[in-house]
Coordinates of C-alpha atoms in Angstrom, one line a residue:
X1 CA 0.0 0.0 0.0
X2 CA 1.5 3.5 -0.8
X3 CA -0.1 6.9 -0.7
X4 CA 0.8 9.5 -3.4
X5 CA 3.0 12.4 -2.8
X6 CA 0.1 14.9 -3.4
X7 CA -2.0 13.2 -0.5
X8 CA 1.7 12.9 1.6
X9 CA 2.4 16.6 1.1
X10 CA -0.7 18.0 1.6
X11 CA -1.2 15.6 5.2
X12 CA 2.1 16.9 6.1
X13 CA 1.8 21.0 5.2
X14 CA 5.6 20.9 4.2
X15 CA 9.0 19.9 5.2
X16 CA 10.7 21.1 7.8
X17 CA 14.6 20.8 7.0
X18 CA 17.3 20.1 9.1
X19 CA 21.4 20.5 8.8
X20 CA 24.0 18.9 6.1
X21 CA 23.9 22.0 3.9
X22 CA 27.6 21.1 3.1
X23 CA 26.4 18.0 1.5
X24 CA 23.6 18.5 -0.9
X25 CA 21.9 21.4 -2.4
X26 CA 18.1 21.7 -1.3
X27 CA 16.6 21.1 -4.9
X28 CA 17.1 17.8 -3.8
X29 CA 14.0 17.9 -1.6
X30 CA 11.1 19.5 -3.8
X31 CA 10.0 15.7 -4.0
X32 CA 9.4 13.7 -0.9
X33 CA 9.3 10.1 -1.5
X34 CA 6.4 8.0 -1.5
X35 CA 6.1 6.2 1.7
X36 CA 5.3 2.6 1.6
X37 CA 3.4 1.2 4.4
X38 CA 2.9 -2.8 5.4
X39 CA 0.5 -4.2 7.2
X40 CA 0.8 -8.0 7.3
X41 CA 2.4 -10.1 10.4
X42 CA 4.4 -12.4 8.0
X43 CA 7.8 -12.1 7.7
X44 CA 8.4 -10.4 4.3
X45 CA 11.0 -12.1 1.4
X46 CA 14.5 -9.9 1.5
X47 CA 15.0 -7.2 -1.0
X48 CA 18.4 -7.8 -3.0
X49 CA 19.8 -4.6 -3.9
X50 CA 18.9 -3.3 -7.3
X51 CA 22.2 -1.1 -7.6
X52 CA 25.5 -0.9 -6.2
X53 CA 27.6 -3.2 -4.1
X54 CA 26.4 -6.7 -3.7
X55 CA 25.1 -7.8 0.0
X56 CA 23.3 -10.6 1.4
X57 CA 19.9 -9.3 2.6
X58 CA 18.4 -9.3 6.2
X59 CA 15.5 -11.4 6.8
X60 CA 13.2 -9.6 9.0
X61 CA 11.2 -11.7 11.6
X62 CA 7.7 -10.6 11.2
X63 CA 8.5 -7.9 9.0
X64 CA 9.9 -6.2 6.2
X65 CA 12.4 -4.0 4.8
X66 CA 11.7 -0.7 3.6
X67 CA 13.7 -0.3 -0.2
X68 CA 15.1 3.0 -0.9
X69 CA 14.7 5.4 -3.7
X70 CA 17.7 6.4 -5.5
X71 CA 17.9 9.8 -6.1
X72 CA 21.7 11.1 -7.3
X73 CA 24.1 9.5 -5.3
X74 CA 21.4 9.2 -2.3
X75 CA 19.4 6.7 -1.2
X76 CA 16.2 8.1 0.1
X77 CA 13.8 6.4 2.3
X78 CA 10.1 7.8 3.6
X79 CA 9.4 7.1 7.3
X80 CA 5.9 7.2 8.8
X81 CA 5.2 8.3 12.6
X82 CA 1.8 6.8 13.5
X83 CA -0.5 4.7 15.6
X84 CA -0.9 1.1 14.2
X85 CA -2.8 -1.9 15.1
X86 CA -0.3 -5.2 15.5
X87 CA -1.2 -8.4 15.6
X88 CA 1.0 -10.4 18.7
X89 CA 0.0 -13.7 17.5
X90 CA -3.8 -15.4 16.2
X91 CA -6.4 -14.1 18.9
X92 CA -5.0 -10.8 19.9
X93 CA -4.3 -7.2 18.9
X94 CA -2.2 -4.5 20.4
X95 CA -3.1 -0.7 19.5
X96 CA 0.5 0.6 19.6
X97 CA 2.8 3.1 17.6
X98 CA 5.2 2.5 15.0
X99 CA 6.2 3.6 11.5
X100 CA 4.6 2.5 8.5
X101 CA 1.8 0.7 9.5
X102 CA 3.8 -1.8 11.7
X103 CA 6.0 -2.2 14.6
X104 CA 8.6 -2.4 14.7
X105 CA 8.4 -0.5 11.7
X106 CA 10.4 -1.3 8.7
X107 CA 14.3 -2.7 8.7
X108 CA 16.3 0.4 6.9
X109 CA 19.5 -1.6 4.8
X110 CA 22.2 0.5 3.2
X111 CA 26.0 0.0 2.4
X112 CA 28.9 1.6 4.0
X113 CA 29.7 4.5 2.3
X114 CA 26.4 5.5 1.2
X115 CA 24.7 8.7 1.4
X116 CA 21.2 8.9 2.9
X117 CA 18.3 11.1 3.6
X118 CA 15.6 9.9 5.7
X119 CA 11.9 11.9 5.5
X120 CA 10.2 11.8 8.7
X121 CA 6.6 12.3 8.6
X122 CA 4.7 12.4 12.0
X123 CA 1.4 11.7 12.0
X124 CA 1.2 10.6 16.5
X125 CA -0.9 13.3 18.6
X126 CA 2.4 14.5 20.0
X127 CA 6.1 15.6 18.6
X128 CA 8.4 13.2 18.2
X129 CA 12.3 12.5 16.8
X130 CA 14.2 9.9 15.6
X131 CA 17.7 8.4 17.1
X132 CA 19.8 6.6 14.6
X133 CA 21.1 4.4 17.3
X134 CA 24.9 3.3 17.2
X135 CA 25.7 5.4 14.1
X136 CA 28.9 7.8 13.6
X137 CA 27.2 10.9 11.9
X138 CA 27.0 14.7 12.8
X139 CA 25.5 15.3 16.3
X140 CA 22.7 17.9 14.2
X141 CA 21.5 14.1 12.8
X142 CA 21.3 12.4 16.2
X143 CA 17.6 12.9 17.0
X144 CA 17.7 14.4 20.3
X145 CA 14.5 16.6 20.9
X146 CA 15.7 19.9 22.1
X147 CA 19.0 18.8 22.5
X148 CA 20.3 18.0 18.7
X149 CA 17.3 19.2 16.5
X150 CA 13.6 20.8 17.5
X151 CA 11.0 18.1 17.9
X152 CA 8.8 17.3 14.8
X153 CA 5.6 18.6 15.7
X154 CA 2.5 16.7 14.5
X155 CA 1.9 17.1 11.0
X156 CA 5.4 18.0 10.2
X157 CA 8.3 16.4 8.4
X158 CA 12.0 16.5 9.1
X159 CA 14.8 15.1 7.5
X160 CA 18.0 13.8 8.0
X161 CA 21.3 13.3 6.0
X162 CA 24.1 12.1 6.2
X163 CA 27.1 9.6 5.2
X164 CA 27.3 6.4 6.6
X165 CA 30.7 5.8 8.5
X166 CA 30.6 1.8 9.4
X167 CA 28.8 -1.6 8.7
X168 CA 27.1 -3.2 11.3
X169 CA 24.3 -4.1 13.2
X170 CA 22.3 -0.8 14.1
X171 CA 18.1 0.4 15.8
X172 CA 16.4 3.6 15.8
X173 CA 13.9 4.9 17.9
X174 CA 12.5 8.0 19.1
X175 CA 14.5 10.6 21.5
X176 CA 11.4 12.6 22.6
X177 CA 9.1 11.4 25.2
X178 CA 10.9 7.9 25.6
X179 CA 9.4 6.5 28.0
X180 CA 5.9 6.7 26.6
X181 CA 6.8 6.0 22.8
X182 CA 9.3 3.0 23.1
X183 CA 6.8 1.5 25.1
X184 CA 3.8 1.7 22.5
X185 CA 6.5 0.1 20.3
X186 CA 8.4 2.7 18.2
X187 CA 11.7 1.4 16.9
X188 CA 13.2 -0.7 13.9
X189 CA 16.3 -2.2 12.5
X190 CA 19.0 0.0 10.6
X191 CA 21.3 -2.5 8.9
X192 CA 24.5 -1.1 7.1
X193 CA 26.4 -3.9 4.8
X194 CA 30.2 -3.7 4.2
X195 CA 31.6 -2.3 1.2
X196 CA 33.7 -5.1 0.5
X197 CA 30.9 -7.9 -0.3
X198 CA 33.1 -10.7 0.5
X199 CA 33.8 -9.1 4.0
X200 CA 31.6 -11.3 6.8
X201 CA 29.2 -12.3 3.6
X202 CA 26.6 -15.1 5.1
X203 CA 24.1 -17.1 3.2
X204 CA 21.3 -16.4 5.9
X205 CA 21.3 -13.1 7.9
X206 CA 17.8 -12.8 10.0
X207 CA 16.7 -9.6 12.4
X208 CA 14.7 -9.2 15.2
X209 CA 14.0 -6.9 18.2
X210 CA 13.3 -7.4 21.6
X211 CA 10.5 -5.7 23.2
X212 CA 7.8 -6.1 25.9
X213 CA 4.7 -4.6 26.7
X214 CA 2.0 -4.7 29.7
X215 CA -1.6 -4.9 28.3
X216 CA -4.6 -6.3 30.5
X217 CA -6.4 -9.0 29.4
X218 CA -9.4 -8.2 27.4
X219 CA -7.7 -5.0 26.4
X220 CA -5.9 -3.4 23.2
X221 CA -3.4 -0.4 24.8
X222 CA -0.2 -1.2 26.2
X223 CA 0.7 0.3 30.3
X224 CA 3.3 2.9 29.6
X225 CA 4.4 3.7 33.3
X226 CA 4.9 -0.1 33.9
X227 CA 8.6 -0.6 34.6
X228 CA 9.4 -4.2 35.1
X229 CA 6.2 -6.4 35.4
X230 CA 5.6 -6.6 32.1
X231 CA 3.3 -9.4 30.2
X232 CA 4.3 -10.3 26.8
X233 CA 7.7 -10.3 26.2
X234 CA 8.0 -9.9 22.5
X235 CA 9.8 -10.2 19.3
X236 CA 9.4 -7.6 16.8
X237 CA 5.7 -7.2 18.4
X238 CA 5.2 -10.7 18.5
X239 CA 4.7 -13.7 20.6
X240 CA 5.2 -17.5 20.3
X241 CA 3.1 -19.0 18.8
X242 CA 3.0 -15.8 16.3
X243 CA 6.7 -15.6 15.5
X244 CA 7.9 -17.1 12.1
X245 CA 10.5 -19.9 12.3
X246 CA 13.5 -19.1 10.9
X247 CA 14.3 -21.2 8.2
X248 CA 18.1 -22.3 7.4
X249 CA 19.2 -24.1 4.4
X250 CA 21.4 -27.1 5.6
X251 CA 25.0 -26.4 5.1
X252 CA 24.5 -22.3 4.9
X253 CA 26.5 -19.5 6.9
X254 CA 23.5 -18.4 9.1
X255 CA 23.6 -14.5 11.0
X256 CA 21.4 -13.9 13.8
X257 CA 21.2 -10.6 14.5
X258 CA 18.7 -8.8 17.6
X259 CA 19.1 -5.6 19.8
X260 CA 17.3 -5.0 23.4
X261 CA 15.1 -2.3 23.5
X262 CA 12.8 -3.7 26.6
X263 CA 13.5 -3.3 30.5
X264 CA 15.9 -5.6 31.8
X265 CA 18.7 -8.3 29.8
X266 CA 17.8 -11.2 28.0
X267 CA 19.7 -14.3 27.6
X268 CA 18.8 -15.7 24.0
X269 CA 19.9 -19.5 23.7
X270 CA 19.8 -21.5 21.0
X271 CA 19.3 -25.0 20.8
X272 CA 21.3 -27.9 19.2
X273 CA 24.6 -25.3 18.1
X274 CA 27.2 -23.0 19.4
X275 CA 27.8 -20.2 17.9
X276 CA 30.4 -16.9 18.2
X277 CA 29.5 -13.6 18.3
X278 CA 30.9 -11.7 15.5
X279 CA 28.8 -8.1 15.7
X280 CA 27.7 -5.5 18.4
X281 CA 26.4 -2.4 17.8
X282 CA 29.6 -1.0 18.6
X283 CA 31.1 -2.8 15.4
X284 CA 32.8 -6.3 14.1
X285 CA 33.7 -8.0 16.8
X286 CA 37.8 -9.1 15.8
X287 CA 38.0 -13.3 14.8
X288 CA 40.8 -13.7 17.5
X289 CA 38.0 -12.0 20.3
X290 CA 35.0 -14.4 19.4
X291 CA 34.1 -17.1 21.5
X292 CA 32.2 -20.0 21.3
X293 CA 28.9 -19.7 23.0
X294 CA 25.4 -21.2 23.0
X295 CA 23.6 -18.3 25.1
X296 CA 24.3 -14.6 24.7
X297 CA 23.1 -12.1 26.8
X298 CA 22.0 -8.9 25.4
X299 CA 21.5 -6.3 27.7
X300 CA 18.9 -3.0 27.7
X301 CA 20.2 -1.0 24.8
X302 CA 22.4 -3.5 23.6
X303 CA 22.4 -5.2 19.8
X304 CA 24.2 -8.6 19.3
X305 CA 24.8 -10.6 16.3
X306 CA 26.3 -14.4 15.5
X307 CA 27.0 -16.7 13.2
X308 CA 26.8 -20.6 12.9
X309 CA 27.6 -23.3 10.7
X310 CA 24.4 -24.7 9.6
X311 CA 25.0 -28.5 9.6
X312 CA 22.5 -29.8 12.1
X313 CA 19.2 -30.9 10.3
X314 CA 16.1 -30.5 12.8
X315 CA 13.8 -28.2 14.6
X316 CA 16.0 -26.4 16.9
X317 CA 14.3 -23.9 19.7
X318 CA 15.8 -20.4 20.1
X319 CA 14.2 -18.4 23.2
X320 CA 15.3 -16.4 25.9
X321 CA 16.5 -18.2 28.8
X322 CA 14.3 -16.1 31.6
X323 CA 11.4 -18.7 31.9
X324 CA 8.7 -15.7 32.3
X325 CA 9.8 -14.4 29.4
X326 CA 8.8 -17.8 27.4
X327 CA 5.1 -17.1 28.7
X328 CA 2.3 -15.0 27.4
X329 CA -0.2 -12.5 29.7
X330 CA 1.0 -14.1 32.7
X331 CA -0.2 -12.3 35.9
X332 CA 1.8 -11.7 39.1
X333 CA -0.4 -12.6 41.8
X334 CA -0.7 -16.5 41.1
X335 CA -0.6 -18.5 44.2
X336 CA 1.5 -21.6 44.1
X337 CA -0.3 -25.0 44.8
X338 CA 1.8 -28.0 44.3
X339 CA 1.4 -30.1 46.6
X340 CA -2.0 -29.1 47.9
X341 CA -4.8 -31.7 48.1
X342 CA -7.2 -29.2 46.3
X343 CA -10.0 -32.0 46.4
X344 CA -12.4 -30.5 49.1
X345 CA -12.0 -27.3 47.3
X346 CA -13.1 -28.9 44.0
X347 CA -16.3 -29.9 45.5
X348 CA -17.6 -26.9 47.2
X349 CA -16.6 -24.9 43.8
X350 CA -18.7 -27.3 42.2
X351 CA -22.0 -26.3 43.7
X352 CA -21.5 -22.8 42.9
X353 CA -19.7 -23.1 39.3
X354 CA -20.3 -25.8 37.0
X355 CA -17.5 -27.3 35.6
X356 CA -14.4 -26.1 38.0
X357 CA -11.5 -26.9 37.7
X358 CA -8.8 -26.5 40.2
X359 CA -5.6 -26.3 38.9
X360 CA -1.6 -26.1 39.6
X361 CA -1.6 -28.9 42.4
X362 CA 1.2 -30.7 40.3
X363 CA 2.6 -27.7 38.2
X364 CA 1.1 -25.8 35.2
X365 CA 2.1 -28.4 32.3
X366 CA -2.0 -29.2 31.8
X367 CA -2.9 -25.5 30.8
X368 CA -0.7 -26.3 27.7
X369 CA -3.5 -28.7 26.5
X370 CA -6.4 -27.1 27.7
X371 CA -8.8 -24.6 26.5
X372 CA -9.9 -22.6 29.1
X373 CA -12.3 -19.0 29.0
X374 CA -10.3 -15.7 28.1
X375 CA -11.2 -12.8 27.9
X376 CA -11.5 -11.3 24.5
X377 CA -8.1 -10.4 23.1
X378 CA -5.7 -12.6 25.3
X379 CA -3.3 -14.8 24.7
X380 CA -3.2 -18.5 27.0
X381 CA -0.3 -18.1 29.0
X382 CA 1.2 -21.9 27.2
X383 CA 0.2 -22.1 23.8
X384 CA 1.4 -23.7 20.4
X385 CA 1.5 -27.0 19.5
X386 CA 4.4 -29.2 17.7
X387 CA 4.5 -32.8 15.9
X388 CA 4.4 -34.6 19.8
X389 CA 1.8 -32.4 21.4
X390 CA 1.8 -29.0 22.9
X391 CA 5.1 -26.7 23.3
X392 CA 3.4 -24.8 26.6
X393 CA 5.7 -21.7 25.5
X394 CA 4.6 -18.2 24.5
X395 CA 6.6 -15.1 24.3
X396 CA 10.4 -15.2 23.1
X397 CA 10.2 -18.6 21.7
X398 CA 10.7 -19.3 18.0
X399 CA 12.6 -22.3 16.4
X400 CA 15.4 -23.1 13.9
X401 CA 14.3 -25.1 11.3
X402 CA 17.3 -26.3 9.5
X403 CA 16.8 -28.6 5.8
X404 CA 18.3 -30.6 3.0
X405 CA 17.6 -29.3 0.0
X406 CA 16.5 -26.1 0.4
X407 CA 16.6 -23.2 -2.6
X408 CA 18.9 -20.4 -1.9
X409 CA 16.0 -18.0 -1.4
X410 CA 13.3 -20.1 0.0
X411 CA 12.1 -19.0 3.3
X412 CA 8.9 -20.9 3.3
X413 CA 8.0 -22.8 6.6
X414 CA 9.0 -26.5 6.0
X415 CA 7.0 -28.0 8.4
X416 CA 7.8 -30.1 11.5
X417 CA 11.5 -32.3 11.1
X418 CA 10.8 -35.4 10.3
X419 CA 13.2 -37.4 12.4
X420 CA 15.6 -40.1 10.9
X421 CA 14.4 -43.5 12.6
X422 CA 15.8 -44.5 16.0
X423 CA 16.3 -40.8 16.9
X424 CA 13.5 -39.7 18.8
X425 CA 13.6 -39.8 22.6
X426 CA 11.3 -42.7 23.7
X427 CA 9.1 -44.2 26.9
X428 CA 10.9 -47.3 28.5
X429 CA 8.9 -50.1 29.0
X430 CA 11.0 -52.9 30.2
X431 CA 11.7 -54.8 33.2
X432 CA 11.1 -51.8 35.9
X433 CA 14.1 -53.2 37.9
X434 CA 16.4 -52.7 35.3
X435 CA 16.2 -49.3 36.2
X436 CA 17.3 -49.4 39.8
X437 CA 19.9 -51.3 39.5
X438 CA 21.4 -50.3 35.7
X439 CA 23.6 -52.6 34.0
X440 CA 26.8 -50.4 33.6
X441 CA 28.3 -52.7 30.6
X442 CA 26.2 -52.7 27.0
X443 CA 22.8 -51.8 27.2
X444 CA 20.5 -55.2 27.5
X445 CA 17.3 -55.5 25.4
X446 CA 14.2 -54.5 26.3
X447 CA 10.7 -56.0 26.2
X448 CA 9.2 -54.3 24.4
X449 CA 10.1 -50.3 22.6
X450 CA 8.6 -47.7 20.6
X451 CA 9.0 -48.7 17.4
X452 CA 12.0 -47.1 15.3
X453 CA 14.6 -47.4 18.9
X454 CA 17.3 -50.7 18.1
X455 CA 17.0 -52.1 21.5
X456 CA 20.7 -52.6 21.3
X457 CA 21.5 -48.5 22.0
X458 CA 19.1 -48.0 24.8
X459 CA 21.0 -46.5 27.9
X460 CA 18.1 -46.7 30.6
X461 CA 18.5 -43.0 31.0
X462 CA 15.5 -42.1 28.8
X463 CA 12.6 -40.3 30.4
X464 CA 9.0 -39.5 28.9
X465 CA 9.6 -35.7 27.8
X466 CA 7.7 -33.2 29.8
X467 CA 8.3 -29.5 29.4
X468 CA 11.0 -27.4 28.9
X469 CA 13.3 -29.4 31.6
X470 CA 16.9 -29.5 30.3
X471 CA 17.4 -26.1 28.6

């Protein structure tokens, strides 16, 4: 969807221009460029760049990458201050404010070296500004309200311009009333590739944000003064089971890259790889500096990127590591009943509501498989289900879905791994006593075993999978 630039200039009464007269003349501004606006939740194919130097481009988790119009020797790109409705997953909507149409809004890719101007158009019911967060440009560009540049004023447009200095892994987001418009979701991705397109070139390269918000069940507007209790911790706006898998080609290079624009840190771990951490938003972190990891904290304000071999086939889970971030709409007055003989309480409840239910005397694994009542626009706290029943995750959860086979630009969910035979973990059922007393030397047959499991390679160690315990 685009809007013409009659409709644009008239909305906007003008442009309001800021700095870099030492680089271009202002002819170059009688024409703003169309701004392009997106408003589906599906991660968007990359956009290969139709001049220049050759890059690899980013794949966008649930969202899309905004393509620049060439003007001269600048590349010119159109960005959109506004309120937007975003869908967090199937079931719920958040009323927030991005750019666009979305938020994030749209991932902004460029090449070191290049020149750019960036239109501004704000169309929120208060002044805003933009921070190009990480970059080296002049301190009249750094979208400071009242510090760096006045604040666009509703219906205004401002724009900035400059040269970029460095590749990397880069966010911008407002610098004018923070507080209030990070948390109704205002930021996006600013990728610069290197000059050189050998230099750190990847098959894969995939982008994401981290951000939370607070909304009550039932309703649509996220709790701006909230300061740490927050209830869906996010992904580009989205929550498990709503985030796209990331799909790998088997044998690729693979770049992960996210920044941290919530509360507190996040440790991301990925499943079934280590990896090393070759980016910041500081810049390209040297080879003989990288370590092997397999989680990376990123704390608030923070970007981190890292690369992997992709030679694992499988469906691999990537999530942060804080277990209440993995949840969705999860309150923070629960009581905690394990243990409790809840059976009394069952039967009084009974005569007063049909159909109860207690629940939590052995943990919270059942509300993965049940449907219970919600109010209208909320998220169950466990949701999504897999090939072997249901995940009970939400939040910061996504997977790595790594195939044979693959084209070089397909991106399309595969579906569930099918796993070679004799590879999935499996329920023992032979001689109970076996298990006490484990034979140490090779493993002895069993009775009987899920089919697909040579009896010959059992270890007696296997347990019925339950949850999330192990990672």
């Amino acid at each position: 969807m685009t809007v013409s630039r009659r409709d644009m200039m008239a909305a906007t009464g003008g442009l309001a221009l800021l700095g870099a007269a030492k680089l271009t003349g202002r002819s170059a501004h009688a024409a703003v460029p169309e701004a392009q606006f997106q408003g589906s939740p599906a991660t968007q194919a990359p956009v290969a760049p139709a001049s220049g130097p050759d890059y690899q481009p980013v794949v966008t988790l649930n969202g899309w990458t905004l393509p620049p119009r060439i003007n001269g020797e600048w590349k010119e790109f159109h960005l959109v201050a506004e309120p937007v409705v975003r869908e967090m997953a199937p079931g719920m909507k958040a009323h927030l404010w991005g750019y666009n149409g979305q938020s994030p809004g749209p991932t902004i890719e460029v090449v070191e070296g290049d020149k750019v101007r960036i239109f501004v158009t704000n169309k929120l019911p208060e002044h805003t500004t933009i921070h190009w967060h990480g970059q080296i440009l002049p301190s009249g560009m750094d979208g400071v309200g009242g510090l760096s540049q006045p604040h666009i004023k509703p219906g205004e447009t401002y724009v900035y311009e400059w040269q970029i200095a460095k590749s990397g892994t880069f966010m911008y987001h407002p610098h004018a009333d923070e507080m209030v418009q990070m948390a109704m979701g205002m930021m996006g991705f600013f990728v610069v590739h290197p000059k050189d397109p050998k230099f750190m070139r990847v098959d894969r390269d995939f982008v994401f944000l981290l951000n939370a918000y607070d909304i009550d069940p039932g309703s649509y507007v996220p709790r701006v003064a909230e300061m740490l209790n927050f209830n869906l911790w996010s992904w580009n706006s989205r929550v498990f089971p709503g985030i796209d898998p990331l799909v790998v080609r088997k044998g690729d290079r693979v770049r992960v890259r996210f920044g941290n624009l919530t509360m507190t840190n996040h440790p991301i771990h990925m499943h079934g790889y280590h990896f090393e951490v070759t980016c910041t938003d500081g810049g390209w972190v040297r080879p003989e500096a990288r370590w092997p990891e397999v989680t990376i904290d990123c704390a608030v304000g923070q970007m981190r990127a890292y690369e992997f071999d992709a030679i694992y086939e499988g469906d691999w889970a990537i999530h942060c590591h804080k277990a209440h971030h993995t949840m969705n709409a999860m309150g923070h007055e629960l009581r905690n009943f394990i243990g409790v003989d809840q059976s009394e309480l069952k039967k009084r409840m009974s005569q007063m509501v049909k159909g109860y239910m207690p629940m939590g005397g052995a943990g919270m694994a059942d509300m993965g498989e049940m449907e219970m009542p919600l109010p209208d626009n909320t998220l169950p706290m466990m949701t999504g289900f897999a090939q072997f029943g249901p995940v009970e995750m939400g939040g910061m959860f996504s997977v790595v879905k790594v195939r044979e086979g693959l084209d070089r630009n397909d991106y399309k969910d595969p579906g569930w791994y099918k796993n070679p035979e004799g590879t999935v973990a499996f329920k023992w059922t032979g001689d109970p006593s076996k298990l006490s007393n484990p034979v140490r030397g090779p493993a002895e047959p069993a009775a009987t075993t899920e089919p697909g499991a040579p009896a010959s390679e059992i270890e007696l160690k296997a347990v019925k999978p339950g949850g999330h315990s192990g990672h």
